[in-house]
Amino acid sequence: MSDVIKIFHGPQHPGVTGNMSMELDLDGETIRRAVTHVGYLHRGFEKLVERRTLIQAFTIVCRICVPEPDPNEENLARGIEELAGLEISERAQFIRVLVLELARLQAHLLWLAGQGGSIGHEVVPQWAIGERDYILDLFEELTGGRVYHMYIYPGGVRRDLPDGFLDRVAAVLDQLEQRLPEYDRIFFENAGVKKRLQGVGVVAAEEAVANGYSGPVIRGSGVARDVRRDAPYLVYDQLEFDIPTQSAGDAYARALVRRAEMNQSIRILRQVIDRMPPGTIQCKLPRHHKFTLPRAETYVQTESARGAFGYYLAGDGTEYLRRLQVRGPSIVHAFTLLEQLLVGAQLADVALIMNSLGICPPEIER
């Protein structure tokens, strides 16, 4: 029997999804034990929010998942609105959907670049990052920031759409639709990619349901769960879209789910562009130092590219939240699931299994 060697995969490693580390016990190239380590990143977001006024707090939560901050902004804003009894305009709701679906698209492109790099595919990361930059250009024009937007705001959104903005969104979608068949040809239908991903990191549907997995992980195991359809928010119940699923439950199935979700996001965005209503973008808010919440609590959810994001908010009659509790998909995906899937896997598969789960470490260190 060979000796077991302990190594650390990350935090400074191109094959991890953020500032985290996997402690691995290796028997040759086979992993016998895997332990997730976090604590390398900024953390304590929940307490930072609780120590700031309601208006100040929304600048904090976008850091909870850097690659896709907008679902966090939407959760906090909608939770505050529910507690305060605020009703936002239909135009503001449509604009929020526009932002959330653009965020989903760029997050899937970032995933595609990371998974391509994990497999050793040199072309896909360059194409996908370049394609993503066109979406970040739109965010910069709309919000002033490419990554952190701080745009979805209690009562609506922070500013209206610039003149001609929807036309520029449509142009980016046209360009992406032309490119997607090329990604199919060189990546998703590539025999080498299939050989690396098929049969790797298999998750059974029963396990996914029992452990609360979400997003492409649960849908890749054949369970069609999506907060946008199951518990509609904003104007998602007025839009037509499908929930893509695959039955194999492996890393390749999760890749196909993300690829199909790109089509659905484009489909949603085109409906938003065609149906964007006129009107105001912000309801009237109380004065900054008079904006208080009742002694009440609520729980809101948003479907991110990685899965369901849930926010528990409790007010106590002041301009501060008494309690904020964040439940992101990375909690269970990085601990319950990743540590289990890596046992028996090969060292070369660590990065691609991790990427297939869509783990975002700041969610864990919230």
PDB file of C-alpha atoms in Angstrom, residues 61-173:
ATOM      1  CA  VAL A  61     -24.156  42.747  -0.068  1.00  0.00           C
ATOM      2  CA  CYS A  62     -22.859  42.835  -3.658  1.00  0.00           C
ATOM      3  CA  ARG A  63     -19.539  41.501  -2.296  1.00  0.00           C
ATOM      4  CA  ILE A  64     -21.199  38.278  -1.103  1.00  0.00           C
ATOM      5  CA  CYS A  65     -20.715  36.832  -4.589  1.00  0.00           C
ATOM      6  CA  VAL A  66     -18.310  38.885  -6.655  1.00  0.00           C
ATOM      7  CA  PRO A  67     -18.897  37.169 -10.047  1.00  0.00           C
ATOM      8  CA  GLU A  68     -22.672  37.700  -9.732  1.00  0.00           C
ATOM      9  CA  PRO A  69     -23.523  40.452  -7.220  1.00  0.00           C
ATOM     10  CA  ASP A  70     -26.953  41.465  -8.517  1.00  0.00           C
ATOM     11  CA  PRO A  71     -29.094  38.686  -6.949  1.00  0.00           C
ATOM     12  CA  ASN A  72     -27.794  39.812  -3.550  1.00  0.00           C
ATOM     13  CA  GLU A  73     -28.806  43.404  -4.233  1.00  0.00           C
ATOM     14  CA  GLU A  74     -32.255  42.253  -5.380  1.00  0.00           C
ATOM     15  CA  ASN A  75     -32.779  40.070  -2.303  1.00  0.00           C
ATOM     16  CA  LEU A  76     -31.866  42.842   0.132  1.00  0.00           C
ATOM     17  CA  ALA A  77     -33.938  45.458  -1.703  1.00  0.00           C
ATOM     18  CA  ARG A  78     -36.999  43.218  -2.012  1.00  0.00           C
ATOM     19  CA  GLY A  79     -36.740  42.108   1.616  1.00  0.00           C
ATOM     20  CA  ILE A  80     -36.637  45.730   2.800  1.00  0.00           C
ATOM     21  CA  GLU A  81     -39.538  46.586   0.501  1.00  0.00           C
ATOM     22  CA  GLU A  82     -41.652  43.758   1.925  1.00  0.00           C
ATOM     23  CA  LEU A  83     -40.969  44.819   5.496  1.00  0.00           C
ATOM     24  CA  ALA A  84     -41.543  48.513   4.735  1.00  0.00           C
ATOM     25  CA  GLY A  85     -44.660  47.926   2.626  1.00  0.00           C
ATOM     26  CA  LEU A  86     -43.144  49.525  -0.473  1.00  0.00           C
ATOM     27  CA  GLU A  87     -44.476  48.736  -3.948  1.00  0.00           C
ATOM     28  CA  ILE A  88     -42.095  49.294  -6.841  1.00  0.00           C
ATOM     29  CA  SER A  89     -43.213  50.263 -10.331  1.00  0.00           C
ATOM     30  CA  GLU A  90     -43.634  47.814 -13.185  1.00  0.00           C
ATOM     31  CA  ARG A  91     -40.836  49.532 -15.086  1.00  0.00           C
ATOM     32  CA  ALA A  92     -38.452  49.079 -12.150  1.00  0.00           C
ATOM     33  CA  GLN A  93     -39.390  45.386 -12.013  1.00  0.00           C
ATOM     34  CA  PHE A  94     -38.673  44.909 -15.706  1.00  0.00           C
ATOM     35  CA  ILE A  95     -35.338  46.721 -15.355  1.00  0.00           C
ATOM     36  CA  ARG A  96     -34.401  44.458 -12.427  1.00  0.00           C
ATOM     37  CA  VAL A  97     -35.141  41.377 -14.550  1.00  0.00           C
ATOM     38  CA  LEU A  98     -32.986  42.880 -17.314  1.00  0.00           C
ATOM     39  CA  VAL A  99     -30.087  43.284 -14.878  1.00  0.00           C
ATOM     40  CA  LEU A 100     -30.528  39.838 -13.298  1.00  0.00           C
ATOM     41  CA  GLU A 101     -30.605  38.002 -16.629  1.00  0.00           C
ATOM     42  CA  LEU A 102     -27.589  39.901 -17.972  1.00  0.00           C
ATOM     43  CA  ALA A 103     -25.853  38.943 -14.722  1.00  0.00           C
ATOM     44  CA  ARG A 104     -26.798  35.291 -15.285  1.00  0.00           C
ATOM     45  CA  LEU A 105     -25.407  35.365 -18.821  1.00  0.00           C
ATOM     46  CA  GLN A 106     -22.055  36.861 -17.827  1.00  0.00           C
ATOM     47  CA  ALA A 107     -21.795  34.423 -14.891  1.00  0.00           C
ATOM     48  CA  HIS A 108     -22.326  31.450 -17.197  1.00  0.00           C
ATOM     49  CA  LEU A 109     -19.706  32.825 -19.585  1.00  0.00           C
ATOM     50  CA  LEU A 110     -17.278  33.198 -16.689  1.00  0.00           C
ATOM     51  CA  TRP A 111     -18.045  29.593 -15.679  1.00  0.00           C
ATOM     52  CA  LEU A 112     -17.428  28.452 -19.260  1.00  0.00           C
ATOM     53  CA  ALA A 113     -14.048  30.173 -19.270  1.00  0.00           C
ATOM     54  CA  GLY A 114     -13.104  28.584 -15.949  1.00  0.00           C
ATOM     55  CA  GLN A 115     -14.229  25.102 -16.948  1.00  0.00           C
ATOM     56  CA  GLY A 116     -12.436  25.385 -20.263  1.00  0.00           C
ATOM     57  CA  GLY A 117      -9.243  26.333 -18.446  1.00  0.00           C
ATOM     58  CA  SER A 118      -9.678  23.463 -15.960  1.00  0.00           C
ATOM     59  CA  ILE A 119      -9.763  20.987 -18.836  1.00  0.00           C
ATOM     60  CA  GLY A 120      -6.866  22.626 -20.665  1.00  0.00           C
ATOM     61  CA  HIS A 121      -8.911  24.095 -23.502  1.00  0.00           C
ATOM     62  CA  GLU A 122      -7.048  27.259 -24.496  1.00  0.00           C
ATOM     63  CA  VAL A 123      -9.550  28.825 -26.908  1.00  0.00           C
ATOM     64  CA  VAL A 124     -12.752  28.755 -24.831  1.00  0.00           C
ATOM     65  CA  PRO A 125     -11.434  30.858 -21.888  1.00  0.00           C
ATOM     66  CA  GLN A 126     -10.275  33.618 -24.231  1.00  0.00           C
ATOM     67  CA  TRP A 127     -13.517  33.671 -26.211  1.00  0.00           C
ATOM     68  CA  ALA A 128     -15.804  33.485 -23.187  1.00  0.00           C
ATOM     69  CA  ILE A 129     -13.999  36.208 -21.206  1.00  0.00           C
ATOM     70  CA  GLY A 130     -14.042  38.432 -24.283  1.00  0.00           C
ATOM     71  CA  GLU A 131     -17.769  37.784 -24.794  1.00  0.00           C
ATOM     72  CA  ARG A 132     -18.429  38.538 -21.134  1.00  0.00           C
ATOM     73  CA  ASP A 133     -16.698  41.898 -21.453  1.00  0.00           C
ATOM     74  CA  TYR A 134     -19.402  43.128 -23.832  1.00  0.00           C
ATOM     75  CA  ILE A 135     -21.972  42.500 -21.084  1.00  0.00           C
ATOM     76  CA  LEU A 136     -19.748  44.239 -18.544  1.00  0.00           C
ATOM     77  CA  ASP A 137     -19.653  47.225 -20.932  1.00  0.00           C
ATOM     78  CA  LEU A 138     -23.450  47.371 -20.637  1.00  0.00           C
ATOM     79  CA  PHE A 139     -23.261  47.242 -16.852  1.00  0.00           C
ATOM     80  CA  GLU A 140     -20.679  50.020 -16.828  1.00  0.00           C
ATOM     81  CA  GLU A 141     -22.914  52.228 -18.966  1.00  0.00           C
ATOM     82  CA  LEU A 142     -25.993  51.524 -16.839  1.00  0.00           C
ATOM     83  CA  THR A 143     -24.541  51.519 -13.320  1.00  0.00           C
ATOM     84  CA  GLY A 144     -21.077  53.074 -13.505  1.00  0.00           C
ATOM     85  CA  GLY A 145     -19.402  49.794 -12.472  1.00  0.00           C
ATOM     86  CA  ARG A 146     -18.336  46.712 -14.390  1.00  0.00           C
ATOM     87  CA  VAL A 147     -18.436  44.218 -11.495  1.00  0.00           C
ATOM     88  CA  TYR A 148     -19.984  45.863  -8.419  1.00  0.00           C
ATOM     89  CA  HIS A 149     -23.113  47.693  -9.529  1.00  0.00           C
ATOM     90  CA  MET A 150     -25.038  48.820  -6.409  1.00  0.00           C
ATOM     91  CA  TYR A 151     -27.878  49.549  -8.806  1.00  0.00           C
ATOM     92  CA  ILE A 152     -30.870  47.571  -7.506  1.00  0.00           C
ATOM     93  CA  TYR A 153     -31.976  49.835  -4.694  1.00  0.00           C
ATOM     94  CA  PRO A 154     -34.791  49.766  -2.109  1.00  0.00           C
ATOM     95  CA  GLY A 155     -37.810  51.239  -3.864  1.00  0.00           C
ATOM     96  CA  GLY A 156     -36.695  50.426  -7.412  1.00  0.00           C
ATOM     97  CA  VAL A 157     -33.420  51.047  -9.243  1.00  0.00           C
ATOM     98  CA  ARG A 158     -30.866  53.816  -8.927  1.00  0.00           C
ATOM     99  CA  ARG A 159     -31.134  55.395 -12.383  1.00  0.00           C
ATOM    100  CA  ASP A 160     -33.159  54.970 -15.564  1.00  0.00           C
ATOM    101  CA  LEU A 161     -31.973  53.313 -18.766  1.00  0.00           C
ATOM    102  CA  PRO A 162     -29.791  55.543 -20.968  1.00  0.00           C
ATOM    103  CA  ASP A 163     -31.136  56.493 -24.387  1.00  0.00           C
ATOM    104  CA  GLY A 164     -30.705  53.613 -26.833  1.00  0.00           C
ATOM    105  CA  PHE A 165     -29.611  51.203 -24.102  1.00  0.00           C
ATOM    106  CA  LEU A 166     -32.107  48.466 -25.001  1.00  0.00           C
ATOM    107  CA  ASP A 167     -30.901  48.566 -28.612  1.00  0.00           C
ATOM    108  CA  ARG A 168     -27.337  48.034 -27.419  1.00  0.00           C
ATOM    109  CA  VAL A 169     -28.459  45.126 -25.236  1.00  0.00           C
ATOM    110  CA  ALA A 170     -30.168  43.578 -28.267  1.00  0.00           C
ATOM    111  CA  ALA A 171     -26.976  43.980 -30.316  1.00  0.00           C
ATOM    112  CA  VAL A 172     -24.915  42.159 -27.661  1.00  0.00           C
ATOM    113  CA  LEU A 173     -27.511  39.366 -27.570  1.00  0.00           C
TER     114      LEU A 173
END
